[in-house]
JSON list of C-alpha atoms in Angstrom, two decimals:
[
{"chain": "A", "resi": 91, "resn": "MET", "atom": "CA", "xyz": [-33.24, -3.24, 10.79]},
{"chain": "A", "resi": 92, "resn": "GLN", "atom": "CA", "xyz": [-31.42, -4.82, 13.98]},
{"chain": "A", "resi": 93, "resn": "SER", "atom": "CA", "xyz": [-29.75, -7.15, 12.14]},
{"chain": "A", "resi": 94, "resn": "LEU", "atom": "CA", "xyz": [-28.17, -5.01, 9.59]},
{"chain": "A", "resi": 95, "resn": "LEU", "atom": "CA", "xyz": [-27.29, -2.22, 12.38]},
{"chain": "A", "resi": 96, "resn": "ARG", "atom": "CA", "xyz": [-24.88, -5.64, 13.86]},
{"chain": "A", "resi": 97, "resn": "TRP", "atom": "CA", "xyz": [-23.54, -6.62, 10.96]},
{"chain": "A", "resi": 98, "resn": "SER", "atom": "CA", "xyz": [-22.20, -3.34, 10.28]},
{"chain": "A", "resi": 99, "resn": "ILE", "atom": "CA", "xyz": [-20.85, -3.14, 13.80]},
{"chain": "A", "resi": 100, "resn": "GLU", "atom": "CA", "xyz": [-19.36, -6.50, 14.17]},
{"chain": "A", "resi": 101, "resn": "ASN", "atom": "CA", "xyz": [-18.06, -5.76, 10.11]},
{"chain": "A", "resi": 102, "resn": "SER", "atom": "CA", "xyz": [-16.80, -1.79, 11.20]},
{"chain": "A", "resi": 103, "resn": "SER", "atom": "CA", "xyz": [-13.00, -1.66, 11.45]},
{"chain": "A", "resi": 104, "resn": "GLY", "atom": "CA", "xyz": [-13.55, 0.87, 15.21]},
{"chain": "A", "resi": 105, "resn": "ALA", "atom": "CA", "xyz": [-10.65, 2.94, 16.46]},
{"chain": "A", "resi": 106, "resn": "ASN", "atom": "CA", "xyz": [-7.79, 0.19, 16.33]},
{"chain": "A", "resi": 107, "resn": "ALA", "atom": "CA", "xyz": [-7.66, 0.02, 12.41]},
{"chain": "A", "resi": 108, "resn": "GLU", "atom": "CA", "xyz": [-4.82, 1.01, 10.44]},
{"chain": "A", "resi": 109, "resn": "PRO", "atom": "CA", "xyz": [-4.55, 3.41, 8.60]},
{"chain": "A", "resi": 110, "resn": "PRO", "atom": "CA", "xyz": [-4.68, 3.86, 4.67]},
{"chain": "A", "resi": 111, "resn": "VAL", "atom": "CA", "xyz": [-0.99, 3.55, 3.52]},
{"chain": "A", "resi": 112, "resn": "GLN", "atom": "CA", "xyz": [-0.11, 6.38, 1.04]},
{"chain": "A", "resi": 113, "resn": "ARG", "atom": "CA", "xyz": [0.97, 5.38, -2.19]},
{"chain": "A", "resi": 114, "resn": "LYS", "atom": "CA", "xyz": [4.21, 5.65, -4.08]},
{"chain": "A", "resi": 115, "resn": "ASP", "atom": "CA", "xyz": [4.64, 4.40, -7.45]},
{"chain": "A", "resi": 116, "resn": "ILE", "atom": "CA", "xyz": [1.49, 6.65, -8.78]},
{"chain": "A", "resi": 117, "resn": "ASP", "atom": "CA", "xyz": [3.30, 8.76, -11.06]},
{"chain": "A", "resi": 118, "resn": "PRO", "atom": "CA", "xyz": [2.23, 12.24, -10.76]},
{"chain": "A", "resi": 119, "resn": "GLY", "atom": "CA", "xyz": [2.58, 12.76, -15.06]},
{"chain": "A", "resi": 120, "resn": "ILE", "atom": "CA", "xyz": [-0.20, 10.14, -14.97]},
{"chain": "A", "resi": 121, "resn": "ILE", "atom": "CA", "xyz": [-2.35, 11.35, -12.56]},
{"chain": "A", "resi": 122, "resn": "ASP", "atom": "CA", "xyz": [-1.79, 14.46, -14.95]},
{"chain": "A", "resi": 123, "resn": "MET", "atom": "CA", "xyz": [-3.58, 12.22, -18.37]},
{"chain": "A", "resi": 124, "resn": "ILE", "atom": "CA", "xyz": [-6.50, 10.73, -16.69]},
{"chain": "A", "resi": 125, "resn": "LEU", "atom": "CA", "xyz": [-7.46, 13.87, -14.52]},
{"chain": "A", "resi": 126, "resn": "GLY", "atom": "CA", "xyz": [-5.98, 16.89, -16.63]},
{"chain": "A", "resi": 127, "resn": "ARG", "atom": "CA", "xyz": [-3.83, 19.67, -14.73]},
{"chain": "A", "resi": 128, "resn": "PRO", "atom": "CA", "xyz": [-5.26, 21.37, -12.33]},
{"chain": "A", "resi": 129, "resn": "ASP", "atom": "CA", "xyz": [-7.48, 24.50, -12.81]},
{"chain": "A", "resi": 130, "resn": "ALA", "atom": "CA", "xyz": [-4.78, 26.78, -11.04]},
{"chain": "A", "resi": 131, "resn": "GLU", "atom": "CA", "xyz": [-1.97, 25.58, -13.06]},
{"chain": "A", "resi": 132, "resn": "LEU", "atom": "CA", "xyz": [-3.80, 26.44, -16.50]},
{"chain": "A", "resi": 133, "resn": "MET", "atom": "CA", "xyz": [-4.81, 29.94, -15.85]},
{"chain": "A", "resi": 134, "resn": "LYS", "atom": "CA", "xyz": [-1.18, 30.85, -14.13]},
{"chain": "A", "resi": 135, "resn": "GLU", "atom": "CA", "xyz": [0.11, 29.36, -17.60]},
{"chain": "A", "resi": 136, "resn": "ASP", "atom": "CA", "xyz": [-3.03, 31.77, -19.50]},
{"chain": "A", "resi": 137, "resn": "MET", "atom": "CA", "xyz": [-2.20, 34.56, -17.43]},
{"chain": "A", "resi": 138, "resn": "GLY", "atom": "CA", "xyz": [1.37, 34.53, -17.82]},
{"chain": "A", "resi": 139, "resn": "VAL", "atom": "CA", "xyz": [0.88, 34.59, -22.00]},
{"chain": "A", "resi": 140, "resn": "ALA", "atom": "CA", "xyz": [-1.75, 36.95, -21.54]},
{"chain": "A", "resi": 141, "resn": "THR", "atom": "CA", "xyz": [0.72, 39.42, -19.71]},
{"chain": "A", "resi": 142, "resn": "ASP", "atom": "CA", "xyz": [3.60, 38.69, -22.47]},
{"chain": "A", "resi": 143, "resn": "ALA", "atom": "CA", "xyz": [4.49, 41.55, -24.29]},
{"chain": "A", "resi": 144, "resn": "SER", "atom": "CA", "xyz": [6.51, 39.11, -26.35]},
{"chain": "A", "resi": 145, "resn": "LYS", "atom": "CA", "xyz": [3.55, 36.89, -27.56]},
{"chain": "A", "resi": 146, "resn": "THR", "atom": "CA", "xyz": [1.60, 38.21, -30.64]},
{"chain": "A", "resi": 147, "resn": "GLN", "atom": "CA", "xyz": [-2.09, 39.82, -30.00]},
{"chain": "A", "resi": 148, "resn": "ASP", "atom": "CA", "xyz": [-3.60, 36.21, -31.46]},
{"chain": "A", "resi": 149, "resn": "GLU", "atom": "CA", "xyz": [-1.47, 34.29, -29.00]},
{"chain": "A", "resi": 150, "resn": "ARG", "atom": "CA", "xyz": [-1.90, 36.64, -26.21]},
{"chain": "A", "resi": 151, "resn": "VAL", "atom": "CA", "xyz": [-6.21, 36.94, -27.12]},
{"chain": "A", "resi": 152, "resn": "ALA", "atom": "CA", "xyz": [-6.65, 33.58, -27.49]},
{"chain": "A", "resi": 153, "resn": "ALA", "atom": "CA", "xyz": [-5.12, 32.44, -24.12]},
{"chain": "A", "resi": 154, "resn": "LEU", "atom": "CA", "xyz": [-7.39, 35.70, -22.76]},
{"chain": "A", "resi": 155, "resn": "ASP", "atom": "CA", "xyz": [-10.38, 32.84, -24.22]},
{"chain": "A", "resi": 156, "resn": "HIS", "atom": "CA", "xyz": [-9.37, 30.24, -22.56]},
{"chain": "A", "resi": 157, "resn": "LEU", "atom": "CA", "xyz": [-8.69, 31.85, -19.27]},
{"chain": "A", "resi": 158, "resn": "GLU", "atom": "CA", "xyz": [-12.48, 32.80, -19.54]},
{"chain": "A", "resi": 159, "resn": "MET", "atom": "CA", "xyz": [-14.09, 30.15, -20.06]}
]
C-alpha cells in the first residue's frame, strides 16, 4: 500500500501543472447531434408551439405531450 501511495505522489501533477487547454476545433452542432439538444431548449420550443394560436390543435397537443415526457 505504501508503494502505491508513493507512486501516486510521485506521478501526480501537483500545483505547478498547466491548466487544460480549451479546444476550439469542436463544432457545437456536432456535439448537439451526438448528445442531443439540451432539455431546456427543447422545453422552450415545446412551450412556444403550445402557446402559439396559429398552430393547429393537434400540433399544440403534440407539443404538450412531448413537454410532459
